[in-house]
């Protein structure tokens, strides 16, 4: 089921009721049909007396909620609003701000912000599970004000490491962009320590073929990686009108998430639904 070809209006009509949304979420959560989380029995009775459907295992009587273990756990917001938010975030042609989301799905700014924050944290977890491997290249880059050729970093410049991996079996590379926060605010040199941390967190341990380029005056610059960092910066600036250090990483991850799925011709909406609605969505990898 791919709905990404639909316009927002069409999508809204397709999922016009809570029941229709519950059916879709059920399919994402239990693609093979209901499985009791306790005893793996395949049959359940549905109770609809609560806000969200409740599935009671016909064998051990365990009650599984539709939203437990999903992005909506603990949320009082309607299923439909969550689904609409995920659809809007999945659209490749634009990013979604809390302000526009709050207008479109009719929730408060605070709720819209929390929904987006939750979706981005699921995207970040998915990236954490996907490590670079094969032939890996890493390049330093800068987000923020235009490059200023002094030895010190401008307070609004943020250092990034852009990493890409390409495997023999895969034509397109997997990209990660990580915000490197240095202890000294003026420092603009990424040390061996930061590189070591990046390798540990983002590259598979047995990877041999790793090319690392840091520094801004080196003649061997990897232009494609710098170009990707530039595209990420422009997207963030155009959609969110620039931002400080606190949420930069979440936006960089969102940019890479879209890019990596598009490069593989995977529907962003389907992948994001799977991520957000399956019981252990945070374990879904991309590579
Ligand atoms: Zn059971």
XYZ file of N, CA, C and O in Angstrom, residues 29-216:
752
model
N 1.313 -2.570 12.073
C 1.774 -3.130 13.344
C 1.864 -4.657 13.275
O 2.818 -5.245 13.765
N 0.830 -5.266 12.640
C 0.815 -6.729 12.521
C 0.614 -7.114 11.052
O -0.496 -7.533 10.660
N 1.648 -6.952 10.218
C 1.472 -7.208 8.776
C 1.003 -8.629 8.449
O 0.329 -8.851 7.449
N 1.317 -9.588 9.321
C 0.886 -10.976 9.078
C -0.421 -11.276 9.818
O -0.793 -12.436 9.958
N -1.082 -10.260 10.338
C -2.268 -10.483 11.161
C -1.862 -10.465 12.631
O -0.671 -10.507 12.950
N -2.868 -10.403 13.499
C -2.604 -10.282 14.940
C -1.695 -11.396 15.467
O -1.850 -12.563 15.119
N -0.731 -11.023 16.285
C 0.085 -11.995 17.017
C 0.110 -11.542 18.473
O 0.503 -10.406 18.762
N -0.311 -12.383 19.364
C -0.321 -12.008 20.782
C 1.118 -11.776 21.251
O 1.974 -12.641 21.084
N 1.407 -10.584 21.820
C 2.788 -10.301 22.256
C 3.242 -11.231 23.381
O 4.437 -11.385 23.612
N 2.264 -11.877 24.049
C 2.627 -12.716 25.187
C 2.776 -14.189 24.787
O 3.771 -14.833 25.133
N 1.767 -14.714 24.044
C 1.803 -16.171 23.780
C 1.871 -16.496 22.284
O 1.809 -17.662 21.911
N 1.951 -15.473 21.424
C 2.041 -15.632 19.962
C 0.803 -16.258 19.321
O 0.846 -16.676 18.164
N -0.293 -16.315 20.056
C -1.544 -16.815 19.486
C -2.013 -15.852 18.386
O -1.753 -14.654 18.462
N -2.697 -16.396 17.348
C -3.023 -15.572 16.189
C -4.448 -15.023 16.177
O -4.865 -14.438 15.189
N -5.210 -15.221 17.223
C -6.592 -14.729 17.176
C -6.910 -13.838 18.375
O -6.481 -14.120 19.482
N -7.641 -12.757 18.092
C -7.985 -11.826 19.176
C -9.411 -11.331 19.017
O -9.958 -11.319 17.915
N -10.016 -10.920 20.127
C -11.316 -10.244 20.093
C -11.045 -8.748 20.156
O -10.206 -8.299 20.936
N -11.802 -8.016 19.358
C -11.584 -6.557 19.343
C -12.597 -5.863 20.252
O -13.797 -6.124 20.153
N -12.099 -4.995 21.105
C -12.983 -4.187 21.937
C -12.852 -2.758 21.467
O -11.738 -2.244 21.364
N -13.972 -2.121 21.199
C -13.878 -0.738 20.712
C -14.469 0.243 21.710
O -14.868 1.336 21.354
N -14.536 -0.143 22.941
C -15.146 0.735 23.933
C -14.208 1.876 24.320
O -14.621 2.903 24.789
N -12.907 1.652 24.107
C -11.949 2.688 24.476
C -11.685 3.613 23.296
O -12.215 3.415 22.220
N -10.847 4.588 23.533
C -10.547 5.544 22.464
C -9.906 4.847 21.260
O -10.214 5.111 20.110
N -8.960 3.940 21.564
C -8.313 3.180 20.501
C -8.715 1.714 20.641
O -8.955 1.255 21.756
N -8.763 0.962 19.541
C -9.146 -0.441 19.646
C -8.197 -1.229 20.556
O -7.002 -0.936 20.628
N -8.788 -2.201 21.235
C -8.017 -3.051 22.137
C -8.192 -4.484 21.647
O -9.303 -4.891 21.306
N -7.097 -5.228 21.558
C -7.165 -6.602 21.046
C -6.898 -7.565 22.190
O -5.828 -7.529 22.794
N -7.916 -8.403 22.459
C -7.749 -9.359 23.562
C -7.486 -10.743 23.005
O -8.282 -11.298 22.247
N -6.330 -11.297 23.363
C -5.917 -12.604 22.861
C -6.971 -13.638 23.267
O -7.355 -13.712 24.434
N -7.439 -14.429 22.292
C -8.510 -15.380 22.610
C -7.974 -16.589 23.372
O -8.735 -17.401 23.863
N -6.657 -16.706 23.488
C -6.101 -17.823 24.233
C -5.738 -17.413 25.672
O -6.315 -17.895 26.634
N -4.782 -16.454 25.790
C -4.307 -16.111 27.144
C -4.971 -14.863 27.716
O -4.671 -14.461 28.833
N -5.857 -14.246 26.941
C -6.618 -13.068 27.392
C -5.777 -11.800 27.560
O -6.240 -10.807 28.110
N -4.536 -11.829 27.081
C -3.689 -10.628 27.160
C -4.318 -9.531 26.303
O -4.807 -9.798 25.206
N -4.323 -8.317 26.828
C -4.920 -7.210 26.074
C -3.838 -6.343 25.456
O -3.038 -5.739 26.178
N -3.819 -6.296 24.144
C -2.816 -5.492 23.432
C -3.496 -4.286 22.808
O -4.479 -4.417 22.088
N -2.958 -3.123 23.105
C -3.538 -1.909 22.522
C -2.911 -1.674 21.148
O -1.758 -2.036 20.913
N -3.696 -1.033 20.271
C -3.173 -0.757 18.924
C -1.954 0.156 18.977
O -1.048 0.059 18.157
N -1.940 1.040 19.968
C -0.867 2.036 19.973
C 0.327 1.670 20.861
O 1.339 2.353 20.836
N 0.229 0.578 21.626
C 1.371 0.269 22.506
C 2.610 -0.079 21.682
O 2.522 -0.774 20.667
N 3.724 0.431 22.096
C 4.988 0.170 21.398
C 5.167 0.973 20.116
O 6.195 0.894 19.456
N 4.153 1.780 19.745
C 4.271 2.585 18.524
C 4.599 4.035 18.901
O 4.651 4.379 20.082
N 4.730 4.863 17.896
C 5.037 6.281 18.130
C 3.938 6.969 18.940
O 4.158 7.961 19.615
N 2.720 6.386 18.883
C 1.576 7.050 19.531
C 1.395 6.649 20.980
O 0.491 7.151 21.646
N 2.221 5.743 21.469
C 2.061 5.283 22.855
C 2.042 6.474 23.809
O 2.911 7.341 23.743
N 1.042 6.509 24.667
C 0.934 7.589 25.655
C 0.312 8.860 25.105
O 0.149 9.828 25.831
N -0.039 8.879 23.808
C -0.577 10.103 23.215
C -2.105 10.082 23.228
O -2.721 9.037 23.046
N -2.712 11.248 23.417
C -4.176 11.329 23.377
C -4.657 11.856 22.037
O -5.840 11.998 21.800
N -3.715 12.218 21.191
C -4.085 12.770 19.884
C -4.686 11.658 19.015
O -4.246 10.519 19.079
N -5.710 12.042 18.216
C -6.372 11.044 17.366
C -5.397 10.365 16.406
O -4.443 10.982 15.951
N -5.732 9.116 16.071
C -4.904 8.348 15.132
C -4.788 9.101 13.809
O -3.735 9.151 13.184
N -5.912 9.671 13.395
C -5.962 10.337 12.092
C -4.953 11.477 12.014
O -4.293 11.670 10.993
N -4.817 12.205 13.107
C -3.892 13.348 13.096
C -2.444 12.870 13.024
O -1.615 13.475 12.355
N -2.166 11.771 13.691
C -0.816 11.197 13.594
C -0.523 10.757 12.153
O 0.553 11.011 11.608
N -1.531 10.093 11.571
C -1.337 9.578 10.211
C -1.138 10.728 9.210
O -0.257 10.678 8.343
N -1.937 11.778 9.375
C -1.798 12.937 8.483
C -0.415 13.575 8.662
O 0.226 13.978 7.688
N 0.050 13.647 9.913
C 1.367 14.253 10.181
C 2.468 13.436 9.501
O 3.375 14.002 8.874
N 2.370 12.129 9.605
C 3.397 11.273 8.991
C 3.373 11.422 7.469
O 4.408 11.481 6.821
N 2.158 11.545 6.922
C 2.057 11.754 5.477
C 2.737 13.067 5.079
O 3.515 13.126 4.122
N 2.464 14.121 5.840
C 3.041 15.437 5.497
C 4.564 15.432 5.607
O 5.256 15.975 4.748
N 5.077 14.799 6.655
C 6.531 14.754 6.826
C 7.185 13.940 5.699
O 8.303 14.233 5.273
N 6.452 12.939 5.199
C 7.055 12.050 4.192
C 7.155 12.677 2.802
O 7.787 12.134 1.918
N 6.502 13.811 2.615
C 6.525 14.407 1.263
C 7.912 14.963 0.961
O 8.459 15.730 1.719
N 8.438 14.553 -0.191
C 9.818 14.912 -0.497
C 9.989 16.361 -0.942
O 11.058 16.914 -0.853
N 8.878 16.945 -1.440
C 9.042 18.268 -2.036
C 9.144 19.384 -1.013
O 9.479 20.499 -1.336
N 8.844 19.101 0.234
C 8.904 20.172 1.225
C 9.125 19.599 2.624
O 8.803 18.466 2.884
N 9.664 20.384 3.495
C 9.762 19.978 4.894
C 8.528 20.468 5.628
O 7.737 21.224 5.077
N 8.329 20.033 6.848
C 7.144 20.434 7.584
C 7.541 21.159 8.859
O 8.325 20.644 9.643
N 7.006 22.334 9.052
C 7.281 23.063 10.296
C 6.115 22.843 11.257
O 5.004 22.506 10.839
N 6.366 23.073 12.549
C 5.320 22.884 13.556
C 4.150 23.831 13.283
O 2.988 23.475 13.449
N 4.462 25.040 12.809
C 3.417 26.019 12.529
C 2.489 25.514 11.423
O 1.265 25.523 11.567
N 3.078 25.056 10.308
C 2.218 24.610 9.210
C 1.478 23.328 9.593
O 0.310 23.155 9.256
N 2.123 22.434 10.340
C 1.445 21.204 10.748
C 0.251 21.519 11.652
O -0.826 20.954 11.491
N 0.450 22.456 12.575
C -0.632 22.775 13.506
C -1.846 23.324 12.739
O -2.985 23.006 13.058
N -1.622 24.101 11.677
C -2.741 24.598 10.872
C -3.403 23.489 10.072
O -4.614 23.394 9.995
N -2.572 22.622 9.487
C -3.114 21.601 8.591
C -3.901 20.517 9.315
O -4.932 20.057 8.836
N -3.399 20.062 10.461
C -4.121 18.962 11.137
C -4.935 19.446 12.344
O -5.492 18.644 13.078
N -4.981 20.764 12.506
C -5.826 21.355 13.561
C -5.474 20.864 14.968
O -6.292 20.252 15.659
N -4.224 21.070 15.334
C -3.812 20.829 16.717
C -3.086 22.087 17.190
O -2.780 22.960 16.384
N -2.806 22.167 18.490
C -2.085 23.343 18.980
C -0.643 23.294 18.463
O -0.148 22.221 18.070
N 0.022 24.421 18.508
C 1.421 24.484 18.076
C 2.255 23.509 18.906
O 3.102 22.795 18.380
N 1.954 23.433 20.208
C 2.732 22.576 21.102
C 2.582 21.100 20.703
O 3.567 20.357 20.645
N 1.337 20.694 20.420
C 1.108 19.297 20.005
C 1.817 19.017 18.680
O 2.457 17.980 18.516
N 1.711 19.967 17.747
C 2.364 19.779 16.443
C 3.876 19.628 16.636
O 4.520 18.767 16.021
N 4.419 20.459 17.500
C 5.860 20.418 17.755
C 6.252 19.054 18.344
O 7.234 18.441 17.938
N 5.425 18.577 19.297
C 5.727 17.289 19.936
C 5.622 16.126 18.939
O 6.438 15.203 18.963
N 4.622 16.191 18.055
C 4.463 15.138 17.039
C 5.702 15.107 16.135
O 6.290 14.049 15.891
N 6.123 16.287 15.676
C 7.294 16.346 14.786
C 8.556 15.875 15.506
O 9.389 15.171 14.949
N 8.661 16.273 16.773
C 9.825 15.896 17.568
C 9.897 14.366 17.697
O 10.953 13.757 17.555
N 8.739 13.748 17.915
C 8.650 12.294 18.077
C 9.011 11.604 16.743
O 9.764 10.640 16.728
N 8.455 12.120 15.646
C 8.739 11.518 14.333
C 10.242 11.605 14.055
O 10.881 10.642 13.629
N 10.828 12.771 14.342
C 12.266 12.943 14.083
C 13.091 12.033 14.982
O 14.129 11.542 14.560
N 12.623 11.791 16.203
C 13.416 10.909 17.074
C 13.351 9.469 16.552
O 14.326 8.728 16.657
N 12.234 9.064 15.931
C 12.161 7.726 15.328
C 13.099 7.651 14.117
O 13.746 6.633 13.884
N 13.160 8.738 13.348
C 14.061 8.781 12.191
C 15.515 8.675 12.679
O 16.324 7.934 12.122
N 15.819 9.394 13.755
C 17.187 9.366 14.296
C 17.563 7.965 14.769
O 18.662 7.496 14.533
N 16.597 7.283 15.430
C 16.873 5.927 15.891
C 17.130 4.985 14.722
O 17.974 4.107 14.798
N 16.367 5.188 13.649
C 16.548 4.334 12.477
C 17.946 4.526 11.898
O 18.616 3.572 11.495
N 18.415 5.782 11.897
C 19.757 6.059 11.386
C 20.827 5.438 12.298
O 21.829 4.914 11.818
N 20.597 5.487 13.599
C 21.564 4.918 14.540
C 21.749 3.417 14.281
O 22.836 2.873 14.456
N 20.663 2.767 13.833
C 20.729 1.318 13.572
C 21.448 0.994 12.263
O 21.798 -0.147 12.024
N 21.594 1.994 11.381
C 22.157 1.743 10.048
C 23.599 2.251 9.990
O 23.834 3.457 9.973
N 24.548 1.336 9.990
C 25.953 1.741 10.014
C 26.547 1.780 8.611
O 26.138 1.025 7.727
N 27.507 2.665 8.418
C 28.206 2.735 7.132
C 29.132 1.525 7.030
O 29.732 1.105 8.010
N 29.246 0.998 5.809
C 30.134 -0.157 5.627
C 30.604 -0.174 4.181
O 30.224 0.673 3.393
N 31.420 -1.159 3.844
C 31.932 -1.257 2.466
C 32.996 -0.210 2.258
O 33.926 -0.071 3.042
N 32.813 0.597 1.200
C 33.766 1.662 0.931
C 33.221 2.957 1.542
O 32.204 3.488 1.111
N 33.903 3.441 2.579
C 33.373 4.581 3.343
C 34.231 5.829 3.132
O 35.460 5.757 3.146
N 33.556 6.954 2.926
C 34.276 8.233 2.800
C 33.688 9.221 3.791
O 32.462 9.292 3.947
N 34.568 9.973 4.408
C 34.112 10.965 5.387
C 34.762 12.301 5.059
O 35.967 12.356 4.762
N 33.990 13.361 5.121
C 34.531 14.685 4.818
C 33.972 15.699 5.805
O 32.797 15.624 6.155
N 34.791 16.634 6.248
C 34.265 17.679 7.130
C 33.584 18.756 6.289
O 33.925 18.974 5.125
N 32.604 19.417 6.888
C 31.882 20.495 6.198
C 31.367 21.468 7.254
O 31.537 21.227 8.443
N 30.746 22.548 6.777
C 30.265 23.567 7.710
C 28.812 23.899 7.423
O 28.410 24.051 6.270
N 28.000 23.996 8.482
C 26.647 24.512 8.342
C 26.616 25.893 8.990
O 27.216 26.092 10.046
N 25.911 26.804 8.382
C 25.760 28.110 9.037
C 26.080 29.231 8.096
O 25.758 29.191 6.920
N 26.737 30.218 8.622
C 27.098 31.376 7.792
C 28.043 30.949 6.686
O 28.726 29.949 6.813
N 28.099 31.747 5.631
C 29.028 31.411 4.558
C 30.440 31.240 5.097
O 30.832 31.932 6.039
N 31.154 30.346 4.492
C 32.498 30.017 4.945
C 33.345 31.262 5.152
O 33.445 32.127 4.303
N 33.909 31.367 6.342
C 34.699 32.568 6.634
C 36.148 32.129 6.799
O 36.482 31.320 7.660
N 37.025 32.595 5.939
C 38.357 32.012 5.861
C 39.324 32.476 6.948
O 40.407 32.957 6.663
N 38.894 32.370 8.201
C 39.847 32.678 9.270
C 40.135 31.367 9.988
O 39.491 30.365 9.749
N 41.101 31.379 10.876
C 41.424 30.128 11.556
C 40.412 29.815 12.648
O 40.320 28.700 13.121
N 39.622 30.846 13.049
C 38.645 30.610 14.102
C 37.269 30.391 13.509
O 36.942 30.890 12.446
N 36.460 29.695 14.262
C 35.107 29.413 13.801
C 34.183 30.541 14.232
O 34.237 31.012 15.360
N 33.311 30.975 13.311
C 32.300 31.966 13.645
C 31.274 31.285 14.561
O 30.975 30.108 14.376
N 30.728 32.019 15.571
C 29.797 31.359 16.502
C 28.601 30.695 15.810
O 28.010 29.781 16.346
N 28.225 31.196 14.626
C 27.069 30.602 13.948
C 27.448 29.499 12.956
O 26.604 29.000 12.233
N 28.727 29.183 12.911
C 29.134 28.075 12.040
C 29.140 26.789 12.848
O 29.604 26.767 13.988
N 28.622 25.724 12.273
C 28.621 24.438 12.964
C 29.390 23.426 12.124
O 29.166 23.322 10.918
N 30.265 22.707 12.793
C 31.065 21.729 12.056
C 30.285 20.433 11.848
O 29.573 19.976 12.739
N 30.446 19.872 10.661
C 29.748 18.638 10.321
C 30.739 17.598 9.837
O 31.798 17.948 9.312
N 30.368 16.337 10.000
C 31.089 15.279 9.287
C 30.065 14.600 8.376
O 29.000 14.186 8.837
N 30.390 14.551 7.095
C 29.513 13.899 6.129
C 30.142 12.558 5.802
O 31.320 12.501 5.440
N 29.377 11.496 5.946
C 29.919 10.167 5.642
C 29.078 9.491 4.579
O 27.858 9.670 4.524
N 29.715 8.741 3.693
C 28.955 7.987 2.698
C 29.526 6.585 2.611
O 30.716 6.374 2.816
N 28.650 5.633 2.339
C 29.169 4.283 2.130
C 28.583 3.724 0.851
O 27.433 3.979 0.522
N 29.397 3.003 0.086
C 28.832 2.317 -1.069
C 29.294 0.872 -1.038
O 30.460 0.585 -0.787
N 28.317 -0.016 -1.239
C 28.614 -1.446 -1.280
C 28.554 -1.912 -2.718
O 27.875 -1.314 -3.545
N 29.226 -3.022 -2.994
C 29.230 -3.546 -4.371
C 27.815 -3.856 -4.850
O 27.457 -3.656 -5.986
N 26.978 -4.330 -3.918
C 25.629 -4.759 -4.320
C 24.678 -3.582 -4.493
O 23.581 -3.712 -4.987
N 25.104 -2.420 -4.056
C 24.180 -1.288 -4.016
C 24.743 -0.123 -4.826
O 25.844 0.339 -4.569
N 23.964 0.351 -5.795
C 24.451 1.424 -6.657
C 24.542 2.750 -5.909
O 25.470 3.516 -6.093
N 23.521 3.011 -5.088
C 23.522 4.323 -4.440
C 24.150 4.230 -3.065
O 24.089 3.217 -2.395
N 24.724 5.324 -2.646
C 25.422 5.299 -1.373
C 24.463 5.667 -0.233
O 23.407 6.248 -0.454
N 24.848 5.323 0.966
C 24.087 5.698 2.156
C 24.817 6.881 2.786
O 26.038 6.861 2.943
N 24.062 7.924 3.124
C 24.679 9.162 3.616
C 24.309 9.415 5.079
O 23.172 9.190 5.481
N 25.268 9.907 5.826
C 25.003 10.396 7.174
C 25.662 11.765 7.297
O 26.774 11.942 6.789
N 25.003 12.701 7.969
C 25.657 13.979 8.275
C 25.538 14.192 9.786
O 24.423 14.198 10.315
N 26.656 14.320 10.446
C 26.622 14.464 11.896
C 27.215 15.797 12.328
O 28.258 16.220 11.813
N 26.521 16.412 13.265
C 26.958 17.693 13.818
C 28.009 17.408 14.889
O 27.744 16.680 15.836
N 29.196 17.956 14.700
C 30.281 17.713 15.661
C 30.358 18.906 16.601
O 30.651 20.026 16.170
N 30.072 18.667 17.862
C 30.093 19.767 18.828
C 31.422 19.742 19.565
O 31.704 18.815 20.302
N 32.220 20.775 19.313
C 33.542 20.827 19.940
C 33.459 21.574 21.263
O 32.593 22.436 21.453
N 34.396 21.244 22.148
C 34.329 21.853 23.475
C 34.636 23.350 23.420
O 34.036 24.154 24.113
N 35.569 23.737 22.560
C 35.881 25.159 22.460
C 35.035 25.808 21.368
O 35.002 25.329 20.238
N 34.336 26.922 21.711
C 33.415 27.516 20.734
C 34.092 28.045 19.468
O 33.451 28.195 18.438
N 35.393 28.354 19.545
C 36.058 28.924 18.362
C 36.819 27.880 17.555
O 37.245 28.148 16.428
N 37.000 26.729 18.144
C 37.786 25.677 17.493
C 37.116 25.245 16.182
O 35.909 25.077 16.111
N 37.902 25.100 15.109
C 37.295 24.609 13.880
C 38.059 23.405 13.321
O 37.890 23.028 12.163
N 38.851 22.809 14.193
C 39.601 21.642 13.748
C 39.000 20.383 14.367
O 38.875 20.284 15.590
N 38.588 19.454 13.532
C 38.012 18.209 14.046
C 39.170 17.275 14.406
O 39.991 16.929 13.551
N 39.254 16.917 15.671
C 40.416 16.149 16.134
C 40.246 14.647 15.877
O 39.163 14.186 15.528
N 41.333 13.916 16.110
C 41.309 12.456 15.952
C 40.281 11.819 16.862
O 39.680 10.810 16.537
N 40.126 12.432 18.019
C 39.166 11.917 18.987
C 37.743 11.913 18.444
O 37.007 10.944 18.583
N 37.375 13.040 17.788
C 36.023 13.132 17.212
C 35.850 12.138 16.067
O 34.792 11.551 15.892
N 36.912 11.986 15.278
C 36.855 11.020 14.172
C 36.672 9.607 14.745
O 35.867 8.820 14.244
N 37.404 9.328 15.815
C 37.312 7.998 16.440
C 35.875 7.754 16.929
O 35.300 6.690 16.718
N 35.282 8.766 17.550
C 33.902 8.632 18.034
C 32.945 8.409 16.864
O 32.056 7.562 16.925
N 33.133 9.158 15.775
C 32.280 9.006 14.595
C 32.376 7.576 14.064
O 31.377 6.937 13.756
N 33.615 7.087 13.980
C 33.828 5.722 13.463
C 33.121 4.704 14.338
O 32.475 3.786 13.852
N 33.254 4.891 15.636
C 32.676 3.949 16.589
C 31.146 3.932 16.497
O 30.520 2.880 16.516
N 30.566 5.114 16.344
C 29.107 5.200 16.359
C 28.453 4.920 15.014
O 27.316 4.480 14.969
N 29.174 5.199 13.922
C 28.483 5.194 12.633
C 29.062 4.262 11.564
O 28.532 4.189 10.463
N 30.176 3.620 11.870
C 30.772 2.746 10.850
C 30.905 1.336 11.425
O 31.290 1.171 12.584
N 30.578 0.337 10.622
C 30.716 -1.042 11.092
C 32.162 -1.327 11.462
O 33.084 -0.920 10.747
N 32.353 -2.049 12.563
C 33.698 -2.197 13.127
C 34.729 -2.828 12.179
O 35.879 -2.423 12.190
N 34.315 -3.775 11.358
C 35.320 -4.464 10.529
C 35.570 -3.762 9.185
O 36.208 -4.310 8.300
N 35.082 -2.522 9.028
C 35.267 -1.816 7.756
C 36.735 -1.385 7.594
O 37.287 -0.704 8.449
N 37.355 -1.798 6.492
C 38.769 -1.500 6.256
C 38.959 -0.248 5.405
O 39.860 0.540 5.604
N 38.054 -0.129 4.437
C 38.237 0.892 3.418
C 37.572 2.223 3.828
O 36.442 2.505 3.454
N 38.299 3.025 4.628
C 37.721 4.291 5.112
C 38.646 5.443 4.719
O 39.821 5.464 5.094
N 38.114 6.370 3.955
C 38.902 7.547 3.552
C 38.372 8.758 4.320
O 37.168 9.042 4.295
N 39.255 9.453 5.035
C 38.806 10.581 5.865
C 39.506 11.864 5.432
O 40.734 11.902 5.354
N 38.735 12.888 5.153
C 39.346 14.177 4.812
C 38.755 15.257 5.715
O 37.546 15.496 5.719
N 39.601 15.866 6.503
C 39.133 16.981 7.331
C 39.992 18.194 6.978
O 41.006 18.071 6.303
N 39.574 19.348 7.438
C 40.332 20.561 7.086
C 39.719 21.175 5.850
O 39.060 20.496 5.068
N 39.935 22.473 5.692
C 39.233 23.181 4.629
C 40.155 23.657 3.512
O 39.742 24.260 2.567
